[in-house]
Coordinates of C-alpha atoms in Angstrom, one line a residue:
X388 CA 60.7 77.1 137.3
X389 CA 62.0 79.0 140.2
X390 CA 61.3 78.8 143.3
X391 CA 59.5 82.1 143.7
X392 CA 57.1 81.0 140.7
X393 CA 56.4 77.7 142.4
X394 CA 55.6 79.5 145.6
X395 CA 53.0 81.7 143.4
X396 CA 51.8 79.1 142.0
X397 CA 50.9 77.1 145.2
X398 CA 49.2 80.3 146.5
X399 CA 46.8 80.5 143.4
X400 CA 45.8 77.3 143.6
X401 CA 44.8 77.6 147.5
X402 CA 43.6 81.0 147.9
X403 CA 43.1 80.2 151.8
X404 CA 46.8 79.5 152.9
X405 CA 47.4 83.3 151.0
X406 CA 45.0 84.4 153.5
X407 CA 46.6 82.6 156.5
X408 CA 49.8 84.1 155.5
X409 CA 48.5 87.3 155.6
X410 CA 46.8 87.2 158.3
X411 CA 49.9 85.9 160.5
X412 CA 52.1 88.7 158.7
X413 CA 49.4 91.4 160.0
X414 CA 49.1 89.7 163.8
X415 CA 52.9 90.1 163.8
X416 CA 52.6 94.0 163.0
X417 CA 49.5 94.4 165.0
X418 CA 51.5 92.3 168.2
X419 CA 54.4 94.6 167.8
X420 CA 52.6 97.9 167.2
X421 CA 50.5 97.3 170.8
X422 CA 54.2 97.3 172.3
X423 CA 55.2 100.7 170.7
X424 CA 54.4 104.4 172.7
X425 CA 54.3 107.3 169.8
X426 CA 54.1 109.8 172.7
X427 CA 57.4 108.9 174.6
X428 CA 59.9 111.9 175.4
X429 CA 62.3 111.0 173.3
X430 CA 59.3 110.5 170.1
X431 CA 58.4 106.6 169.3
X432 CA 60.1 103.8 171.6
X433 CA 59.7 100.0 172.7
X434 CA 59.1 98.2 175.0
X435 CA 58.1 100.7 177.6
X436 CA 54.6 99.7 177.4
X437 CA 52.1 96.3 178.0
X438 CA 49.3 95.8 175.6
X439 CA 46.0 95.0 177.7
X440 CA 44.9 91.7 178.1
X441 CA 41.2 92.5 175.7
X442 CA 43.7 94.1 172.9
X443 CA 45.4 91.1 172.6
X444 CA 42.6 89.2 172.1
X445 CA 40.8 91.7 169.9
X446 CA 44.2 91.7 168.0
X447 CA 43.9 87.4 168.0
X448 CA 40.5 87.3 167.1
X449 CA 40.5 90.5 163.8
X450 CA 43.9 87.9 162.5
X451 CA 41.9 85.1 162.6
X452 CA 38.7 86.4 160.9
X453 CA 41.0 87.6 157.8
X454 CA 41.8 84.2 157.1
X455 CA 38.2 84.0 155.5
X456 CA 38.1 87.3 154.2
X457 CA 38.1 85.9 150.4
X458 CA 34.9 83.8 151.6
X459 CA 33.0 86.8 153.1
X460 CA 34.3 89.6 152.7
X461 CA 31.4 91.5 154.2
X462 CA 31.2 89.7 157.2
X463 CA 35.0 89.9 157.9
X464 CA 34.5 93.3 157.7
X465 CA 31.6 93.3 160.0
X466 CA 34.3 91.6 162.6
X467 CA 37.3 93.2 162.5
X468 CA 35.4 96.8 162.6
X469 CA 33.6 95.8 165.7
X470 CA 36.4 94.4 167.1
X471 CA 38.3 98.0 165.8
X472 CA 35.4 100.2 167.4
X473 CA 35.5 98.3 170.7
X474 CA 39.3 98.4 170.8
X475 CA 39.4 102.2 170.4
X476 CA 36.6 103.0 173.1
X477 CA 38.6 100.3 175.4
X478 CA 41.6 100.4 174.9
X479 CA 44.4 102.4 176.8
X480 CA 47.2 102.4 175.4
X481 CA 45.2 101.9 172.5
X482 CA 46.8 98.9 170.0
X483 CA 46.3 98.7 166.0
X484 CA 43.4 96.4 166.1
X485 CA 41.9 98.9 163.0
X486 CA 45.0 97.4 160.8
X487 CA 42.7 94.6 160.0
X488 CA 40.1 96.9 159.4
X489 CA 41.7 98.4 156.9
X490 CA 42.6 94.7 155.2
X491 CA 39.1 93.9 155.1
X492 CA 38.1 97.1 153.4
X493 CA 40.4 96.6 150.6
X494 CA 39.0 93.3 150.3
X495 CA 35.2 94.8 150.0
X496 CA 36.5 97.5 147.5
X497 CA 38.2 95.0 145.7
X498 CA 35.5 92.3 145.1
X499 CA 32.6 94.6 144.8
X500 CA 31.4 97.6 142.4
X501 CA 32.2 101.1 143.1
X502 CA 29.0 102.5 144.4
X503 CA 28.8 99.3 147.2
X504 CA 32.8 100.6 148.1
X505 CA 31.5 104.4 148.0
X506 CA 28.7 103.0 150.9
X507 CA 30.8 100.5 153.0
X508 CA 34.4 103.0 152.5
X509 CA 32.1 105.6 154.0
X510 CA 30.3 104.1 156.9
X511 CA 33.2 102.0 157.9
X512 CA 35.4 105.6 157.7
X513 CA 32.7 107.4 159.9
X514 CA 32.0 104.5 162.4
X515 CA 35.5 103.8 163.2
X516 CA 37.0 107.7 163.3
X517 CA 33.9 108.4 165.5
X518 CA 34.5 106.1 168.0
X519 CA 38.0 107.1 168.3
X520 CA 37.3 110.8 168.6
X521 CA 34.0 110.7 171.0
X522 CA 34.7 107.5 173.2
X523 CA 38.4 106.9 173.2
X524 CA 40.9 108.3 176.0
X525 CA 42.8 110.8 173.9
X526 CA 41.9 113.7 172.7
X527 CA 39.3 113.8 169.7
X528 CA 42.2 115.3 167.7
X529 CA 44.7 113.0 168.1
X530 CA 47.0 111.7 165.4
X531 CA 46.2 108.4 166.4
X532 CA 42.1 109.4 165.8
X533 CA 43.1 111.4 162.2
X534 CA 45.5 108.1 161.2
X535 CA 42.5 105.9 161.5
X536 CA 40.6 108.0 159.1
X537 CA 43.1 108.2 156.9
X538 CA 44.1 104.3 156.3
X539 CA 40.3 103.5 156.1
X540 CA 40.3 105.9 153.3
X541 CA 43.4 104.5 151.8
X542 CA 42.3 100.6 151.9
X543 CA 39.2 101.7 150.3
X544 CA 40.7 103.3 147.4
X545 CA 43.8 100.8 146.7
X546 CA 40.9 98.0 146.7
X547 CA 38.7 100.1 144.2
X548 CA 42.3 100.5 142.3
X549 CA 42.7 97.3 142.2
X550 CA 38.9 96.0 140.7
X551 CA 39.2 98.8 138.2
X552 CA 42.8 97.3 136.7
X553 CA 41.3 93.9 137.3
X554 CA 38.3 94.8 135.5
X555 CA 40.4 96.6 132.7
X556 CA 42.5 94.0 132.2
X557 CA 39.5 90.9 131.9
X558 CA 37.8 93.9 129.3
X559 CA 41.4 94.0 127.2
X560 CA 41.1 89.6 127.2
X561 CA 37.5 89.4 126.3
X562 CA 38.5 92.0 123.6
X563 CA 41.0 89.8 122.4
X564 CA 39.2 86.6 122.3
X565 CA 36.2 88.2 120.6
X566 CA 38.7 89.1 118.0
X567 CA 39.8 85.9 117.6
X568 CA 36.6 84.4 117.2
X569 CA 35.1 86.6 114.9
X570 CA 38.3 86.2 112.6
X571 CA 38.0 82.4 113.0
X572 CA 33.8 82.7 111.6
X573 CA 35.0 85.0 108.7
X574 CA 37.7 82.1 107.9
X575 CA 34.7 79.6 107.9
X576 CA 32.8 82.3 106.2
X577 CA 34.9 82.7 103.6
X578 CA 35.9 78.9 103.2
X579 CA 32.2 77.6 102.9
X580 CA 31.8 80.5 100.2
X581 CA 34.5 79.9 98.5
X582 CA 33.3 76.4 98.3
X583 CA 29.6 77.4 97.4
X584 CA 31.4 79.4 94.6
X585 CA 33.6 76.7 93.3
X586 CA 30.8 73.8 93.6
X587 CA 28.3 76.0 91.0
X588 CA 31.3 76.7 88.5
X589 CA 31.5 72.4 88.1
X590 CA 27.6 72.6 88.4
X591 CA 27.6 75.1 85.9
X592 CA 30.0 73.2 83.4
X593 CA 29.9 69.9 84.1
X594 CA 25.5 70.1 83.6
X595 CA 25.9 71.7 80.2
X596 CA 28.7 70.1 78.4
X597 CA 27.2 66.6 79.5
X598 CA 23.8 67.0 78.4
X599 CA 25.2 68.3 74.9
X600 CA 27.3 65.4 75.1
X601 CA 24.4 63.0 76.0
X602 CA 21.7 64.7 73.1
X603 CA 25.1 64.2 70.4
X604 CA 25.6 60.9 71.6
X605 CA 21.8 59.8 71.2
X606 CA 21.7 61.6 67.9
X607 CA 24.6 59.4 66.6
X608 CA 23.5 56.4 68.2
X609 CA 20.1 56.4 66.3
X610 CA 22.0 57.5 62.4
X611 CA 24.8 55.5 62.7
X612 CA 23.5 52.7 60.3
X613 CA 21.3 54.9 58.0
X614 CA 23.0 57.9 57.6
X615 CA 27.2 57.3 59.2
X616 CA 27.8 61.1 58.0
X617 CA 25.5 62.6 60.2
X618 CA 26.3 60.2 62.9
X619 CA 30.3 61.3 62.6
X620 CA 29.2 65.3 62.3
X621 CA 27.1 64.0 65.8
X622 CA 30.3 62.2 67.4
X623 CA 32.6 65.4 66.1
X624 CA 30.2 67.4 68.8
X625 CA 30.5 65.0 71.6
X626 CA 34.3 65.1 71.2
X627 CA 34.4 68.9 70.9
X628 CA 31.9 69.3 73.7
X629 CA 34.2 67.0 76.5
X630 CA 37.2 68.8 75.3
X631 CA 35.7 71.9 76.3
X632 CA 34.4 70.5 79.4
X633 CA 37.7 69.5 80.3
X634 CA 39.5 72.6 79.6
X635 CA 36.5 74.1 82.2
X636 CA 37.4 72.2 84.7
X637 CA 40.8 72.7 84.6
X638 CA 40.5 76.3 84.9
X639 CA 37.8 75.9 87.5
X640 CA 39.9 73.1 89.4
X641 CA 43.4 75.2 88.6
X642 CA 41.4 77.9 91.3
X643 CA 42.5 75.6 94.2
X644 CA 46.4 75.6 93.4
X645 CA 48.6 77.4 96.0
X646 CA 50.1 80.8 94.3
X647 CA 53.4 78.6 94.0
X648 CA 52.1 75.8 91.6
X649 CA 52.5 75.3 88.1
X650 CA 50.0 75.4 85.0
X651 CA 47.9 77.7 87.1
X652 CA 44.8 79.0 85.0
X653 CA 45.9 82.3 82.5
X654 CA 42.5 82.5 80.4
X655 CA 39.7 84.9 81.8
X656 CA 36.2 84.2 83.1
X657 CA 33.6 83.6 80.5
X658 CA 31.1 86.5 80.2
X659 CA 28.9 87.9 77.6
X660 CA 32.1 88.4 75.1
X661 CA 31.8 84.5 74.5
X662 CA 27.2 84.0 74.2
X663 CA 27.8 83.4 70.7
X664 CA 30.4 81.0 71.3
X665 CA 27.6 79.3 74.1
X666 CA 25.0 79.8 71.7
X667 CA 26.7 78.0 69.0
X668 CA 27.2 74.7 71.1
X669 CA 23.4 74.4 71.8
X670 CA 22.8 75.2 68.3
X671 CA 25.0 72.7 67.1
X672 CA 23.4 69.5 69.4
X673 CA 20.0 70.8 67.8
X674 CA 18.6 73.3 69.7
X675 CA 17.4 76.7 67.9
X676 CA 18.0 79.7 69.7
X677 CA 17.5 83.2 68.6
X678 CA 19.8 85.8 70.3
X679 CA 18.8 89.4 71.0
X680 CA 21.1 91.9 72.3
X681 CA 20.9 95.8 73.4
X682 CA 23.8 96.3 75.5
X683 CA 26.5 97.9 72.9
X684 CA 29.0 99.8 74.8
X685 CA 28.6 97.8 77.9
X686 CA 31.6 96.7 79.7
X687 CA 30.7 94.5 82.7
X688 CA 32.8 93.8 85.7
X689 CA 34.0 90.1 85.6
X690 CA 32.2 88.7 88.1
X691 CA 28.6 90.0 86.5
X692 CA 30.0 89.0 83.1
X693 CA 30.5 85.2 84.6
X694 CA 26.9 85.3 86.5
X695 CA 25.4 86.6 83.1
X696 CA 27.1 84.0 81.5
X697 CA 26.8 81.4 83.3
X698 CA 23.1 82.3 84.0
X699 CA 22.4 81.8 80.0
X700 CA 24.7 78.6 79.9
X701 CA 22.0 76.9 82.7
X702 CA 18.9 78.2 81.2
X703 CA 19.6 77.2 77.9
X704 CA 21.0 73.7 79.4
X705 CA 17.7 73.3 81.4
X706 CA 15.9 73.9 77.9
X707 CA 18.0 71.5 76.5
X708 CA 17.2 68.8 78.9
X709 CA 13.6 69.4 79.7
X710 CA 11.4 71.1 76.9
X711 CA 11.6 68.7 74.6
X712 CA 13.0 68.4 71.0
X713 CA 11.0 70.8 69.3
X714 CA 11.4 73.4 71.6
X715 CA 13.1 76.7 70.6
X716 CA 14.7 79.3 73.2
X717 CA 15.1 82.9 73.1
X718 CA 17.9 85.3 74.4
X719 CA 18.0 88.7 75.2
X720 CA 20.5 90.9 76.9
X721 CA 19.3 94.8 77.8
X722 CA 20.8 97.4 79.4
X723 CA 18.1 99.5 81.7
X724 CA 19.6 102.1 83.2
X725 CA 22.1 100.9 86.1
X726 CA 21.4 97.4 85.6
X727 CA 21.8 94.8 82.4
X728 CA 18.6 92.5 82.1
X729 CA 18.7 88.8 80.8
X730 CA 16.1 87.1 79.9
X731 CA 15.4 83.4 78.7
X732 CA 12.6 82.1 76.8
X733 CA 11.2 78.6 75.6
X734 CA 8.1 77.6 74.7
X735 CA 8.9 73.9 75.9
X736 CA 6.0 71.8 76.7
X737 CA 7.8 70.0 79.3
X738 CA 9.8 72.9 80.7
X739 CA 7.5 72.7 84.4
X740 CA 10.0 70.1 85.1
X741 CA 12.7 72.0 85.2
X742 CA 11.7 73.8 87.9
X743 CA 11.0 71.3 90.6
X744 CA 13.8 70.4 93.3
X745 CA 16.2 67.6 91.7
X746 CA 19.0 69.8 90.7
X747 CA 20.5 72.4 92.0
X748 CA 20.7 74.6 88.7
X749 CA 18.1 77.4 89.4
X750 CA 19.3 77.4 93.0
X751 CA 23.3 77.8 91.9
X752 CA 21.7 80.4 89.4
X753 CA 20.0 82.5 92.2
X754 CA 22.8 82.4 94.7
X755 CA 24.9 83.8 91.7
X756 CA 22.3 86.5 91.0
X757 CA 21.9 87.2 94.5
X758 CA 25.2 87.5 95.9
X759 CA 25.8 90.1 92.8
X760 CA 23.0 92.2 94.7
X761 CA 20.4 91.1 91.7
X762 CA 17.3 89.3 91.7
X763 CA 16.4 86.3 89.4
X764 CA 13.0 85.4 88.8
X765 CA 11.7 82.2 87.3
X766 CA 8.9 80.2 86.3
X767 CA 6.5 78.6 83.7
X768 CA 4.7 80.9 80.9
X769 CA 1.5 81.4 80.0
X770 CA 0.5 79.6 77.1
X771 CA 3.5 77.0 77.6
X772 CA 7.0 77.0 77.8
X773 CA 9.3 78.5 80.9
X774 CA 10.8 81.9 81.9
X775 CA 14.1 83.0 83.7
X776 CA 15.0 86.5 83.9
X777 CA 17.8 87.6 86.0
X778 CA 18.7 91.5 87.2
X779 CA 22.3 92.1 87.5
X780 CA 23.9 95.6 88.5
X781 CA 26.3 96.8 86.1
X782 CA 28.3 98.5 89.0
X783 CA 28.8 95.7 91.4
X784 CA 29.6 96.8 95.5
X785 CA 31.9 93.3 96.1
X786 CA 34.9 93.4 97.3
X787 CA 37.8 93.7 94.8
X788 CA 35.2 93.6 92.2
X789 CA 35.5 96.1 89.2
X790 CA 33.2 99.1 89.0
X791 CA 34.0 99.5 85.0
X792 CA 30.8 100.5 83.1

């Protein structure tokens, strides 16, 4: 760090020391100016006049007041202005005590707002100039009187300019900090959304396939001794369901890989084009499922297709887990105007249990549908059973979504 930088650091750490140094400089200038005669026969001359003792006292007092200009700018301006008025009226020859008032006015203008600067500046200019013109020993049109008017105006203008620049720089810094906070908040929000999406995918995959494995394992254990062929078929279904679960888990977890990592998943996300395959896994587990579709010719965006697939998967999984062994399920997929409507019904006696707060299936479905600006309605059916009804827009308005129809 250079000597100049160290000095700046010290002055910033101790502002009163800077004000004291400024006061000493102003004192030196005022004392030197008090020995100058601007009206000599050969122009401005030095050392040909001696200031009055009162002028020297006023010079010392006004310079001392400047040491406190930051702590009490209005008080310092009032003191230096008073000393300047006294000097303008009594000084003959006049000493430049008004220099301290100019510095004090600059401080007030740089530390307050513009309306205050206008009021205080005009008052100071008027009082000092009027005192010099009307009460001083010089003619009212003397250049010293006009100089007081000009220098007080310059002090107020310079202080206001410094305050405006300081406010402009602070505004830029505030905007930059706000933009940085906004970027950080946006990044955190996106991370949270991505975590929630991955959690939903993991829940859908695990809940569906583990439910199938549980059912088929129970069947195998029940018929192992009496009907080994049926037990072998059930174990084959267990193996197939576990393999499918592993494949979907691998694809889901693969979303967390970095772009340069090997073995990134290339298989597209499941959609309604795989509905028959999905329903087949439930039928093989013993659930009676009927499917009705009226969406011919509709091509869904990947996000909508995945949401529809997961809603049906989670709804049938809940039927498998909660509706009882004799339950039947009905799945309908209908295109209604700009929307695709998914309905899953069942007639299970225990369907109400699927609506309790013990799991996250219904919550995950609702979050998926809401993220696409759709609606989800769930609840018990009149006469028994449960109903899941989702309305998804065919054209998504999400960022980066495919809007084909």
